[in-house]
Amino acid sequence: MVKMIKRAFIFMDVDGTLVVDGSDQIDPERRQMVEELLRAEQTVVILSNKKNHKRNQKVADDLGVPYVHTDLKKPNPAILDLVDDGLKPVEVHGDKYWTDGRFAKAIGAHFVKLPRLRGKGESFWIKLSYVLDDIFAKLFS
């Protein structure tokens, strides 16, 4: 269980949000964004649907923030049961409406859709998921 100590917190996606899909190298601008949130005394919590827990933990450790290690997937609101904070999350930052946006809605938080980080080596399936997500976002948001 992740113990929260600040007054507000933000769930932060990994792939496409902090790193290019599958990478563990944090985008410098996104690193700066997280550092600014931390300076503003926001608690940032890493949450990813990709179950590469070792990689996800490395990203969280590199940023100095907690990682929610779970096999539950966004938008499942039961994820909140794994965060011991006593307060409601205020934001979900991510690049995908279908997972991050719907998770925000399910837990009553604000969705901050960030421009997707893209890489040269993206698979056909990743590219397709991005196209489908953009369609879902236009239809349902």
PDB file of C-alpha atoms in Angstrom:
ATOM      1  CA  MET A   1       0.000   0.000   0.000  1.00  0.00           C
ATOM      2  CA  VAL A   2       1.297   3.463  -0.918  1.00  0.00           C
ATOM      3  CA  LYS A   3       1.153   5.855   2.063  1.00  0.00           C
ATOM      4  CA  MET A   4       0.274   9.413   1.036  1.00  0.00           C
ATOM      5  CA  ILE A   5       1.463  12.335   3.151  1.00  0.00           C
ATOM      6  CA  LYS A   6       0.547  15.479   1.198  1.00  0.00           C
ATOM      7  CA  ARG A   7      -2.795  17.262   1.009  1.00  0.00           C
ATOM      8  CA  ALA A   8      -3.528  16.493  -2.670  1.00  0.00           C
ATOM      9  CA  PHE A   9      -2.276  13.983  -5.147  1.00  0.00           C
ATOM     10  CA  ILE A  10      -2.011  13.256  -8.826  1.00  0.00           C
ATOM     11  CA  PHE A  11      -1.948   9.903 -10.587  1.00  0.00           C
ATOM     12  CA  MET A  12       0.623   9.999 -13.410  1.00  0.00           C
ATOM     13  CA  ASP A  13       0.651   7.562 -16.327  1.00  0.00           C
ATOM     14  CA  VAL A  14       3.979   6.250 -17.660  1.00  0.00           C
ATOM     15  CA  ASP A  15       3.948   5.209 -21.346  1.00  0.00           C
ATOM     16  CA  GLY A  16       3.282   8.105 -23.692  1.00  0.00           C
ATOM     17  CA  THR A  17       3.117  10.470 -20.710  1.00  0.00           C
ATOM     18  CA  LEU A  18       6.483  10.345 -18.936  1.00  0.00           C
ATOM     19  CA  VAL A  19       8.384   8.145 -21.383  1.00  0.00           C
ATOM     20  CA  VAL A  20       8.083   6.965 -24.970  1.00  0.00           C
ATOM     21  CA  ASP A  21       6.144   3.686 -24.982  1.00  0.00           C
ATOM     22  CA  GLY A  22       8.302   0.881 -23.559  1.00  0.00           C
ATOM     23  CA  SER A  23      11.210   3.147 -22.572  1.00  0.00           C
ATOM     24  CA  ASP A  24      12.533   3.960 -19.116  1.00  0.00           C
ATOM     25  CA  GLN A  25      14.082   7.286 -20.167  1.00  0.00           C
ATOM     26  CA  ILE A  26      11.989  10.131 -18.764  1.00  0.00           C
ATOM     27  CA  ASP A  27      11.311  13.012 -21.142  1.00  0.00           C
ATOM     28  CA  PRO A  28      13.170  16.114 -19.796  1.00  0.00           C
ATOM     29  CA  GLU A  29      10.092  18.371 -20.056  1.00  0.00           C
ATOM     30  CA  ARG A  30       7.924  15.828 -18.262  1.00  0.00           C
ATOM     31  CA  ARG A  31      10.586  15.434 -15.573  1.00  0.00           C
ATOM     32  CA  GLN A  32      10.478  19.192 -15.079  1.00  0.00           C
ATOM     33  CA  MET A  33       6.658  19.070 -14.892  1.00  0.00           C
ATOM     34  CA  VAL A  34       6.802  16.446 -12.121  1.00  0.00           C
ATOM     35  CA  GLU A  35       9.478  18.407 -10.256  1.00  0.00           C
ATOM     36  CA  GLU A  36       7.268  21.527 -10.396  1.00  0.00           C
ATOM     37  CA  LEU A  37       4.303  19.566  -9.037  1.00  0.00           C
ATOM     38  CA  LEU A  38       6.451  18.246  -6.199  1.00  0.00           C
ATOM     39  CA  ARG A  39       7.726  21.758  -5.392  1.00  0.00           C
ATOM     40  CA  ALA A  40       4.069  22.847  -5.221  1.00  0.00           C
ATOM     41  CA  GLU A  41       3.628  20.107  -2.558  1.00  0.00           C
ATOM     42  CA  GLN A  42       1.508  17.859  -4.752  1.00  0.00           C
ATOM     43  CA  THR A  43       1.987  14.147  -4.298  1.00  0.00           C
ATOM     44  CA  VAL A  44       2.595  12.437  -7.618  1.00  0.00           C
ATOM     45  CA  VAL A  45       1.884   8.712  -7.821  1.00  0.00           C
ATOM     46  CA  ILE A  46       2.969   6.597 -10.789  1.00  0.00           C
ATOM     47  CA  LEU A  47       0.345   4.225 -12.200  1.00  0.00           C
ATOM     48  CA  SER A  48       0.666   2.202 -15.402  1.00  0.00           C
ATOM     49  CA  ASN A  49      -1.428  -0.381 -17.221  1.00  0.00           C
ATOM     50  CA  LYS A  50       1.787  -1.938 -18.526  1.00  0.00           C
ATOM     51  CA  LYS A  51       2.807  -4.528 -16.001  1.00  0.00           C
ATOM     52  CA  ASN A  52       6.539  -4.110 -16.406  1.00  0.00           C
ATOM     53  CA  HIS A  53       6.757  -3.442 -12.673  1.00  0.00           C
ATOM     54  CA  LYS A  54      10.554  -3.332 -12.615  1.00  0.00           C
ATOM     55  CA  ARG A  55      10.623  -0.638 -15.330  1.00  0.00           C
ATOM     56  CA  ASN A  56       7.719   1.285 -13.756  1.00  0.00           C
ATOM     57  CA  GLN A  57       9.442   1.243 -10.356  1.00  0.00           C
ATOM     58  CA  LYS A  58      12.666   2.496 -11.984  1.00  0.00           C
ATOM     59  CA  VAL A  59      10.776   5.454 -13.494  1.00  0.00           C
ATOM     60  CA  ALA A  60       9.161   6.212 -10.130  1.00  0.00           C
ATOM     61  CA  ASP A  61      12.480   5.917  -8.267  1.00  0.00           C
ATOM     62  CA  ASP A  62      14.162   8.162 -10.830  1.00  0.00           C
ATOM     63  CA  LEU A  63      11.508  10.818 -10.160  1.00  0.00           C
ATOM     64  CA  GLY A  64      11.493  10.223  -6.401  1.00  0.00           C
ATOM     65  CA  VAL A  65       7.774   9.376  -6.290  1.00  0.00           C
ATOM     66  CA  PRO A  66       5.760   6.298  -5.277  1.00  0.00           C
ATOM     67  CA  TYR A  67       4.613   3.633  -7.723  1.00  0.00           C
ATOM     68  CA  VAL A  68       1.340   1.732  -7.319  1.00  0.00           C
ATOM     69  CA  HIS A  69       2.367  -1.875  -7.983  1.00  0.00           C
ATOM     70  CA  THR A  70      -0.849  -3.603  -9.057  1.00  0.00           C
ATOM     71  CA  ASP A  71      -2.247  -5.884 -11.696  1.00  0.00           C
ATOM     72  CA  LEU A  72      -5.469  -3.860 -11.704  1.00  0.00           C
ATOM     73  CA  LYS A  73      -5.829  -1.748 -14.839  1.00  0.00           C
ATOM     74  CA  LYS A  74      -7.161   1.736 -15.406  1.00  0.00           C
ATOM     75  CA  PRO A  75     -10.025   2.662 -15.455  1.00  0.00           C
ATOM     76  CA  ASN A  76     -10.760   0.312 -12.502  1.00  0.00           C
ATOM     77  CA  PRO A  77     -11.658   2.554  -9.530  1.00  0.00           C
ATOM     78  CA  ALA A  78     -10.610  -0.227  -7.099  1.00  0.00           C
ATOM     79  CA  ILE A  79      -7.072   1.085  -7.617  1.00  0.00           C
ATOM     80  CA  LEU A  80      -7.939   3.774  -5.065  1.00  0.00           C
ATOM     81  CA  ASP A  81      -8.114   1.071  -2.397  1.00  0.00           C
ATOM     82  CA  LEU A  82      -4.343   0.621  -2.841  1.00  0.00           C
ATOM     83  CA  VAL A  83      -3.573   4.230  -1.975  1.00  0.00           C
ATOM     84  CA  ASP A  84      -3.740   5.093   1.722  1.00  0.00           C
ATOM     85  CA  ASP A  85      -4.196   8.843   1.685  1.00  0.00           C
ATOM     86  CA  GLY A  86      -7.508   9.699   3.313  1.00  0.00           C
ATOM     87  CA  LEU A  87      -8.080  12.245   0.546  1.00  0.00           C
ATOM     88  CA  LYS A  88      -9.532  12.162  -2.935  1.00  0.00           C
ATOM     89  CA  PRO A  89      -7.177  12.365  -5.934  1.00  0.00           C
ATOM     90  CA  VAL A  90      -7.418  15.682  -7.719  1.00  0.00           C
ATOM     91  CA  GLU A  91      -5.982  14.841 -11.133  1.00  0.00           C
ATOM     92  CA  VAL A  92      -5.000  12.040 -13.469  1.00  0.00           C
ATOM     93  CA  HIS A  93      -2.287  12.999 -15.976  1.00  0.00           C
ATOM     94  CA  GLY A  94      -2.049  10.812 -19.038  1.00  0.00           C
ATOM     95  CA  ASP A  95      -2.020  10.561 -22.807  1.00  0.00           C
ATOM     96  CA  LYS A  96      -4.977   8.241 -23.414  1.00  0.00           C
ATOM     97  CA  TYR A  97      -8.641   9.034 -22.961  1.00  0.00           C
ATOM     98  CA  TRP A  98      -9.690   5.370 -22.986  1.00  0.00           C
ATOM     99  CA  THR A  99      -7.616   4.458 -19.930  1.00  0.00           C
ATOM    100  CA  ASP A 100      -6.466   7.621 -18.142  1.00  0.00           C
ATOM    101  CA  GLY A 101      -9.490   9.801 -18.943  1.00  0.00           C
ATOM    102  CA  ARG A 102     -12.002   7.131 -18.010  1.00  0.00           C
ATOM    103  CA  PHE A 103     -10.064   6.380 -14.821  1.00  0.00           C
ATOM    104  CA  ALA A 104     -10.213  10.070 -13.867  1.00  0.00           C
ATOM    105  CA  LYS A 105     -13.957  10.088 -14.442  1.00  0.00           C
ATOM    106  CA  ALA A 106     -14.427   6.853 -12.470  1.00  0.00           C
ATOM    107  CA  ILE A 107     -12.664   8.268  -9.404  1.00  0.00           C
ATOM    108  CA  GLY A 108     -14.058  11.812  -9.651  1.00  0.00           C
ATOM    109  CA  ALA A 109     -10.761  13.455 -10.605  1.00  0.00           C
ATOM    110  CA  HIS A 110      -9.869  15.938 -13.338  1.00  0.00           C
ATOM    111  CA  PHE A 111      -8.206  14.459 -16.446  1.00  0.00           C
ATOM    112  CA  VAL A 112      -5.158  16.330 -17.729  1.00  0.00           C
ATOM    113  CA  LYS A 113      -4.523  14.999 -21.237  1.00  0.00           C
ATOM    114  CA  LEU A 114      -0.887  15.535 -22.089  1.00  0.00           C
ATOM    115  CA  PRO A 115       0.499  15.506 -25.632  1.00  0.00           C
ATOM    116  CA  ARG A 116       1.586  11.951 -26.352  1.00  0.00           C
ATOM    117  CA  LEU A 117       5.309  11.195 -26.364  1.00  0.00           C
ATOM    118  CA  ARG A 118       6.112   9.272 -29.544  1.00  0.00           C
ATOM    119  CA  GLY A 119       9.086   7.138 -30.533  1.00  0.00           C
ATOM    120  CA  LYS A 120      10.534   5.921 -33.807  1.00  0.00           C
ATOM    121  CA  GLY A 121      10.357   2.235 -32.896  1.00  0.00           C
ATOM    122  CA  GLU A 122       6.651   2.069 -32.026  1.00  0.00           C
ATOM    123  CA  SER A 123       4.959  -1.154 -33.061  1.00  0.00           C
ATOM    124  CA  PHE A 124       1.973  -1.297 -35.365  1.00  0.00           C
ATOM    125  CA  TRP A 125      -0.216  -2.176 -32.342  1.00  0.00           C
ATOM    126  CA  ILE A 126       0.921   0.876 -30.360  1.00  0.00           C
ATOM    127  CA  LYS A 127       0.267   3.135 -33.336  1.00  0.00           C
ATOM    128  CA  LEU A 128      -3.149   1.545 -33.824  1.00  0.00           C
ATOM    129  CA  SER A 129      -3.999   1.974 -30.128  1.00  0.00           C
ATOM    130  CA  TYR A 130      -3.166   5.684 -30.406  1.00  0.00           C
ATOM    131  CA  VAL A 131      -5.414   6.119 -33.455  1.00  0.00           C
ATOM    132  CA  LEU A 132      -8.274   4.276 -31.759  1.00  0.00           C
ATOM    133  CA  ASP A 133      -7.815   6.250 -28.548  1.00  0.00           C
ATOM    134  CA  ASP A 134      -7.985   9.534 -30.468  1.00  0.00           C
ATOM    135  CA  ILE A 135     -11.248   8.375 -32.069  1.00  0.00           C
ATOM    136  CA  PHE A 136     -12.688   7.351 -28.676  1.00  0.00           C
ATOM    137  CA  ALA A 137     -11.674  10.690 -27.192  1.00  0.00           C
ATOM    138  CA  LYS A 138     -13.521  12.593 -29.917  1.00  0.00           C
ATOM    139  CA  LEU A 139     -16.622  10.419 -29.586  1.00  0.00           C
ATOM    140  CA  PHE A 140     -16.902  10.154 -25.806  1.00  0.00           C
ATOM    141  CA  SER A 141     -15.174  13.109 -24.154  1.00  0.00           C
TER     142      SER A 141
END
